[in-house]
Tab-separated table of C-alpha atoms in Angstrom:
chain	number	residue	atom	x	y	z
A	1	MET	CA	0.000	0.000	0.000
A	2	GLN	CA	1.327	3.451	-0.905
A	3	GLN	CA	1.245	6.346	1.516
A	4	SER	CA	2.073	9.979	0.863
A	5	GLU	CA	0.697	11.598	4.026
A	6	PRO	CA	2.681	11.615	7.282
A	7	LEU	CA	2.122	8.772	9.724
A	8	PHE	CA	2.301	8.945	13.505
A	9	ILE	CA	3.444	6.232	15.901
A	10	GLY	CA	3.092	6.347	19.655
A	11	VAL	CA	5.117	3.828	21.651
A	12	ASP	CA	4.659	2.900	25.302
A	13	GLY	CA	7.774	1.084	26.496
A	14	GLY	CA	8.561	-0.575	29.799
A	15	GLY	CA	10.388	-3.438	31.433
A	16	SER	CA	8.135	-6.189	30.097
A	17	LYS	CA	7.028	-4.991	26.642
A	18	CYS	CA	6.466	-2.046	24.350
A	19	LYS	CA	3.254	-1.297	22.474
A	20	ALA	CA	3.074	0.760	19.295
A	21	ARG	CA	0.023	2.551	17.910
A	22	LEU	CA	-0.088	3.811	14.313
A	23	GLU	CA	-2.404	6.680	13.404
A	24	ASN	CA	-2.932	8.938	10.419
A	25	ALA	CA	-3.050	12.735	10.490
A	26	ASN	CA	-6.712	12.653	11.510
A	27	GLY	CA	-5.982	10.511	14.566
A	28	GLN	CA	-7.543	7.412	13.013
A	29	LEU	CA	-6.179	4.146	14.384
A	30	LEU	CA	-4.498	2.140	11.625
A	31	ALA	CA	-2.881	-0.667	13.629
A	32	GLU	CA	-1.349	-1.690	16.946
A	33	ALA	CA	1.517	-4.055	17.719
A	34	ILE	CA	3.498	-5.353	20.691
A	35	ALA	CA	7.210	-6.174	20.916
A	36	GLY	CA	9.696	-6.944	23.680
A	37	PRO	CA	10.993	-4.984	26.689
A	38	ALA	CA	11.959	-1.341	26.211
A	39	ASN	CA	13.598	0.142	29.292
A	40	PRO	CA	16.785	1.914	28.157
A	41	ALA	CA	17.980	2.307	31.739
A	42	THR	CA	18.212	-1.477	31.900
A	43	ASP	CA	19.234	-2.386	28.337
A	44	PHE	CA	19.667	0.259	25.636
A	45	THR	CA	20.324	-2.214	22.799
A	46	GLN	CA	17.284	-4.289	23.638
A	47	THR	CA	15.189	-1.126	23.836
A	48	VAL	CA	16.016	0.105	20.354
A	49	ASP	CA	15.575	-3.409	18.963
A	50	SER	CA	12.135	-3.666	20.581
A	51	VAL	CA	11.092	-0.201	19.396
A	52	LEU	CA	12.155	-0.961	15.820
A	53	MET	CA	10.363	-4.301	15.892
A	54	ALA	CA	7.154	-2.754	17.263
A	55	CYS	CA	7.230	-0.057	14.574
A	56	HIS	CA	7.933	-2.582	11.817
A	57	LEU	CA	5.078	-4.786	13.003
A	58	VAL	CA	2.585	-1.964	13.258
A	59	LEU	CA	3.370	-0.800	9.708
A	60	GLN	CA	3.047	-4.337	8.380
A	61	LYS	CA	-0.283	-4.823	10.147
A	62	ALA	CA	-1.561	-1.647	8.493
A	63	GLY	CA	-0.473	-2.954	5.094
A	64	PHE	CA	2.462	-0.563	4.660
A	65	ALA	CA	6.016	-1.349	3.614
A	66	THR	CA	8.592	-1.158	6.390
A	67	ALA	CA	10.409	1.484	4.364
A	68	LEU	CA	7.589	3.890	5.209
A	69	GLN	CA	9.096	4.265	8.670
A	70	ALA	CA	10.946	7.191	7.070
A	71	GLN	CA	7.575	8.987	6.879
A	72	CYS	CA	6.671	8.236	10.482
A	73	HIS	CA	6.774	10.797	13.266
A	74	VAL	CA	7.363	8.875	16.465
A	75	VAL	CA	6.995	9.614	20.163
A	76	LEU	CA	8.525	7.145	22.588
A	77	GLY	CA	7.243	7.124	26.141
A	78	LEU	CA	9.804	5.005	27.974
A	79	ALA	CA	10.526	3.929	31.512
A	80	GLY	CA	13.902	5.126	32.753
A	81	VAL	CA	14.336	8.232	30.587
A	82	ASN	CA	13.726	10.523	33.553
A	83	VAL	CA	17.433	9.845	34.232
A	84	PRO	CA	19.382	12.462	32.196
A	85	ARG	CA	22.071	9.996	31.090
A	86	VAL	CA	19.442	7.612	29.728
A	87	GLN	CA	17.508	10.426	28.067
A	88	GLN	CA	20.702	11.497	26.283
A	89	LEU	CA	21.307	7.951	25.047
A	90	MET	CA	17.903	7.895	23.407
A	91	GLN	CA	18.278	11.397	21.976
A	92	ASP	CA	21.615	10.408	20.381
A	93	TRP	CA	20.160	7.284	18.758
A	94	GLN	CA	20.450	7.390	14.946
A	95	HIS	CA	16.837	6.404	14.307
A	96	PRO	CA	15.271	5.727	10.894
A	97	PHE	CA	12.131	7.841	11.371
A	98	ALA	CA	11.067	11.209	9.989
A	99	SER	CA	11.250	12.569	13.536
A	100	LEU	CA	11.613	11.202	17.028
A	101	GLN	CA	10.715	12.647	20.419
A	102	VAL	CA	11.452	10.862	23.684
A	103	THR	CA	9.566	11.393	26.918
A	104	THR	CA	8.667	9.385	30.003
A	105	ASP	CA	6.110	6.618	30.164
A	106	LEU	CA	4.369	8.664	32.875
A	107	HIS	CA	3.973	11.651	30.543
A	108	ILE	CA	2.235	9.648	27.808
A	109	ALA	CA	0.132	7.779	30.376
A	110	CYS	CA	-1.107	11.133	31.682
A	111	LEU	CA	-1.851	12.376	28.156
A	112	GLY	CA	-3.710	9.175	27.341
A	113	ALA	CA	-5.711	9.248	30.557
A	114	HIS	CA	-6.891	12.813	29.911
A	115	ALA	CA	-7.296	12.812	26.107
A	116	ALA	CA	-4.111	14.871	25.589
A	117	GLN	CA	-5.320	17.583	27.995
A	118	ASP	CA	-3.765	18.820	31.232
A	119	GLY	CA	-4.178	16.546	34.204
A	120	ALA	CA	-2.492	14.206	36.654
A	121	ILE	CA	-2.188	10.488	37.285
A	122	LEU	CA	-1.415	8.315	40.258
A	123	ILE	CA	-0.097	4.904	39.292
A	124	THR	CA	-0.601	2.092	41.774
A	125	GLY	CA	0.642	-1.199	40.399
A	126	THR	CA	3.789	-3.086	41.302
A	127	GLY	CA	5.232	0.374	41.989
A	128	THR	CA	3.840	3.804	42.839
A	129	ALA	CA	4.310	7.066	40.961
A	130	ALA	CA	2.474	10.376	40.649
A	131	PHE	CA	2.737	12.730	37.681
A	132	ALA	CA	1.079	15.997	36.669
A	133	SER	CA	1.196	18.132	33.535
A	134	VAL	CA	-0.368	21.594	33.840
A	135	ASN	CA	0.184	24.642	31.631
A	136	GLY	CA	3.379	23.265	30.148
A	137	GLU	CA	4.904	22.355	33.517
A	138	GLN	CA	5.480	18.796	34.710
A	139	TRP	CA	5.789	17.357	38.219
A	140	LEU	CA	6.899	13.892	39.301
A	141	PHE	CA	6.405	12.582	42.820
A	142	SER	CA	7.210	9.265	44.470
A	143	ALA	CA	8.674	6.911	41.813
A	144	GLN	CA	11.752	6.317	44.008
A	145	GLY	CA	11.611	2.610	43.280
A	146	PHE	CA	11.462	-0.382	45.597
A	147	PRO	CA	12.424	-0.631	48.427
A	148	LEU	CA	13.295	3.063	48.900
A	149	GLY	CA	9.802	4.145	47.899
A	150	ASP	CA	6.719	2.685	46.231
A	151	ARG	CA	4.648	2.886	49.408
A	152	GLY	CA	1.091	1.779	48.778
A	153	SER	CA	2.190	-0.292	45.772
A	154	GLY	CA	1.761	-4.004	45.231
A	155	ALA	CA	5.426	-4.593	46.014
A	156	TRP	CA	5.188	-2.602	49.246
A	157	LEU	CA	1.979	-4.318	50.375
A	158	GLY	CA	3.480	-7.761	49.815
A	159	TRP	CA	6.753	-6.797	51.475
A	160	GLN	CA	4.943	-5.508	54.566
A	161	GLY	CA	2.939	-8.727	54.680
A	162	VAL	CA	6.179	-10.721	54.739
A	163	CYS	CA	7.579	-8.460	57.493
A	164	ALA	CA	4.504	-9.096	59.637
A	165	THR	CA	4.841	-12.824	59.020
A	166	LEU	CA	8.485	-12.765	60.115
A	167	ASP	CA	7.445	-11.211	63.441
A	168	VAL	CA	4.863	-13.962	63.901
A	169	LEU	CA	7.349	-16.731	63.108
A	170	ASP	CA	9.749	-15.158	65.625
A	171	GLY	CA	7.023	-15.404	68.266
A	172	LEU	CA	6.748	-11.642	68.658
A	173	GLN	CA	3.134	-11.399	67.490
A	174	PRO	CA	0.172	-13.787	67.232
A	175	ALA	CA	-0.596	-15.485	63.922
A	176	THR	CA	-3.535	-14.308	61.806
A	177	GLU	CA	-5.154	-15.415	58.575
A	178	LEU	CA	-2.834	-13.115	56.636
A	179	THR	CA	0.370	-14.566	58.063
A	180	ARG	CA	-0.974	-18.105	57.720
A	181	SER	CA	-1.948	-17.488	54.103
A	182	ILE	CA	1.505	-16.066	53.289
A	183	CYS	CA	3.190	-19.098	54.868
A	184	HIS	CA	0.888	-21.392	52.895
A	185	ARG	CA	1.460	-19.528	49.619
A	186	LEU	CA	5.245	-19.633	50.027
A	187	GLY	CA	5.379	-23.117	51.531
A	188	VAL	CA	7.258	-22.072	54.662
A	189	SER	CA	6.816	-22.838	58.348
A	190	SER	CA	9.734	-21.110	60.081
A	191	ASN	CA	11.542	-17.800	60.152
A	192	THR	CA	14.605	-19.259	58.436
A	193	ASP	CA	12.418	-20.844	55.754
A	194	LEU	CA	10.796	-17.496	54.991
A	195	ILE	CA	14.116	-15.632	54.937
A	196	SER	CA	15.574	-18.215	52.571
A	197	CYS	CA	12.493	-18.075	50.350
A	198	CYS	CA	12.401	-14.291	50.055
A	199	MET	CA	16.136	-13.666	49.853
A	200	GLY	CA	16.710	-11.969	46.538
A	201	TYR	CA	13.022	-11.162	46.014
A	202	LYS	CA	12.436	-8.181	43.755
A	203	ALA	CA	9.421	-5.905	43.522
A	204	ALA	CA	7.499	-8.219	41.194
A	205	GLU	CA	7.780	-11.197	43.563
A	206	TYR	CA	6.557	-9.185	46.534
A	207	GLY	CA	3.804	-7.739	44.355
A	208	GLN	CA	2.379	-11.220	43.840
A	209	LEU	CA	1.549	-11.311	47.559
A	210	ALA	CA	-0.400	-8.016	47.502
A	211	PRO	CA	-3.747	-9.689	46.664
A	212	LEU	CA	-3.465	-11.695	49.895
A	213	VAL	CA	-3.068	-8.495	51.904
A	214	LEU	CA	-6.029	-6.792	50.216
A	215	GLN	CA	-8.179	-9.908	50.502
A	216	GLN	CA	-7.474	-10.235	54.224
A	217	GLN	CA	-8.038	-6.505	54.709
A	218	GLN	CA	-11.588	-7.053	53.499
A	219	GLN	CA	-11.941	-9.792	56.136
A	220	GLY	CA	-10.718	-7.485	58.907
A	221	ASP	CA	-7.324	-9.092	59.518
A	222	PRO	CA	-5.501	-6.694	61.879
A	223	TYR	CA	-2.120	-6.838	60.113
A	224	ALA	CA	-3.689	-6.471	56.670
A	225	CYS	CA	-5.823	-3.554	57.881
A	226	ASP	CA	-2.795	-1.796	59.356
A	227	ILE	CA	-0.668	-2.312	56.232
A	228	THR	CA	-3.420	-1.145	53.905
A	229	ALA	CA	-4.222	1.885	56.064
A	230	ARG	CA	-0.587	3.005	55.986
A	231	GLY	CA	-0.423	2.533	52.243
A	232	LEU	CA	-3.658	4.468	51.735
A	233	GLY	CA	-2.355	7.296	53.892
A	234	TYR	CA	0.569	7.706	51.517
A	235	ILE	CA	-1.708	7.516	48.467
A	236	GLN	CA	-3.963	10.214	49.902
A	237	ALA	CA	-0.935	12.425	50.510
A	238	LEU	CA	0.131	11.958	46.886
A	239	LEU	CA	-3.358	12.811	45.629
A	240	GLN	CA	-3.370	15.980	47.703
A	241	ARG	CA	0.074	16.895	46.349
A	242	LEU	CA	-1.200	16.428	42.806
A	243	GLN	CA	-4.115	18.746	43.558
A	244	HIS	CA	-1.631	21.420	44.664
A	245	THR	CA	-0.111	21.422	41.164
A	246	GLY	CA	-3.372	22.907	39.875
A	247	ALA	CA	-4.451	19.741	38.081
A	248	THR	CA	-8.239	19.678	37.862
A	249	ARG	CA	-8.360	16.111	36.561
A	250	ILE	CA	-6.664	13.283	38.467
A	251	ALA	CA	-6.939	9.647	37.444
A	252	MET	CA	-5.735	6.516	39.211
A	253	ILE	CA	-4.275	3.871	36.935
A	254	GLY	CA	-2.418	0.599	37.387
A	255	GLY	CA	-3.302	-2.930	38.407
A	256	LEU	CA	-4.289	-2.059	41.989
A	257	ALA	CA	-5.994	1.254	41.176
A	258	PRO	CA	-9.624	-0.016	41.277
A	259	GLN	CA	-9.183	-1.796	44.610
A	260	LEU	CA	-7.285	0.996	46.328
A	261	ALA	CA	-9.486	3.771	44.961
A	262	ALA	CA	-12.507	1.968	46.407
A	263	LEU	CA	-10.916	2.170	49.868
A	264	LEU	CA	-10.351	5.934	49.744
A	265	PRO	CA	-12.748	8.330	51.511
A	266	ALA	CA	-15.891	8.901	49.445
A	267	ALA	CA	-15.153	12.609	49.028
A	268	LEU	CA	-11.743	11.815	47.522
A	269	GLN	CA	-13.155	9.110	45.262
A	270	GLN	CA	-15.587	11.630	43.805
A	271	GLN	CA	-12.710	13.892	42.797
A	272	LEU	CA	-11.087	11.192	40.637
A	273	SER	CA	-11.572	11.303	36.876
A	274	PRO	CA	-12.106	8.271	34.627
A	275	VAL	CA	-9.258	7.153	32.377
A	276	GLN	CA	-10.057	8.113	28.779
A	277	GLY	CA	-7.269	6.362	26.879
A	278	SER	CA	-4.124	4.257	27.035
A	279	PRO	CA	-0.508	5.544	27.159
A	280	GLU	CA	0.168	4.769	23.498
A	281	VAL	CA	-2.899	6.855	22.575
A	282	GLY	CA	-1.301	9.748	24.441
A	283	ALA	CA	2.026	9.171	22.675
A	284	ALA	CA	0.422	9.187	19.221
A	285	ALA	CA	-1.469	12.389	20.043
A	286	LEU	CA	1.783	13.992	21.171
A	287	ALA	CA	3.473	12.942	17.908
A	288	ARG	CA	0.768	14.738	15.915
A	289	GLN	CA	1.046	17.791	18.176
A	290	TYR	CA	4.823	18.041	17.665
A	291	PHE	CA	4.375	17.673	13.889
A	292	LEU	CA	1.729	20.396	13.713
A	293	GLU	CA	3.867	22.754	15.779
A	294	LYS	CA	6.709	22.342	13.275
A	295	VAL	CA	4.417	22.859	10.278
A	296	ILE	CA	2.819	25.968	11.725
């Protein structure tokens, strides 16, 4: 298929995969595709390989020749590029596209959530991060990474559950359904067993235990209630900080967002805005915006 008009690709890249969205100048979706991990802070070579593969696939799915990448205006929203050194690596990349802009995955997630308008997001998944974009200014809060930060995240909830279980196995506190369920899930029965099991655990492994904490919180388990309350206190503080940026729309996104939002005070829940689109939608919209600014 021939194509004379400019094409726009938005890419959302992270540690597990990257997703590309191809649109025309009118914002019409032409195709979507998924490729491998794209976190340049972890692996620059893998990132560019994944980005190229995602862009090749999305062009092929739309019926275009791969050579048309030279007519594509691309925005990459990538994890890790908030680090200046990593941002510079991506900026120096000799890409094959008509133009390339690189921003953070949080920026495009915020644009997608609010249909390319000003707003803010609070991400609560394996990690925790808060981002706002208002009147051309951007703010980033939390996002320190596990275990330094990420309070209220899946990783933090699971980690705190393991800490409570260690106290129980040491005989410092009485056992509850939460600590029993963690022991059962991990197949441990002693303090040394649990230490050996969790030694070397990363955020993702702890995050797999978060559903146990939230489930037992609903049942009134005292440890689960305490852990969840502390996590929610941090989330509320982040939401209030986002409000202070002047953002009038704030959305919660991420795997734990629905469950945690439901536990917030009713007045705060009512101030949250629905998510209108995905990160790659925001990236594609930003690609068109950059192109129009150059033309005008």
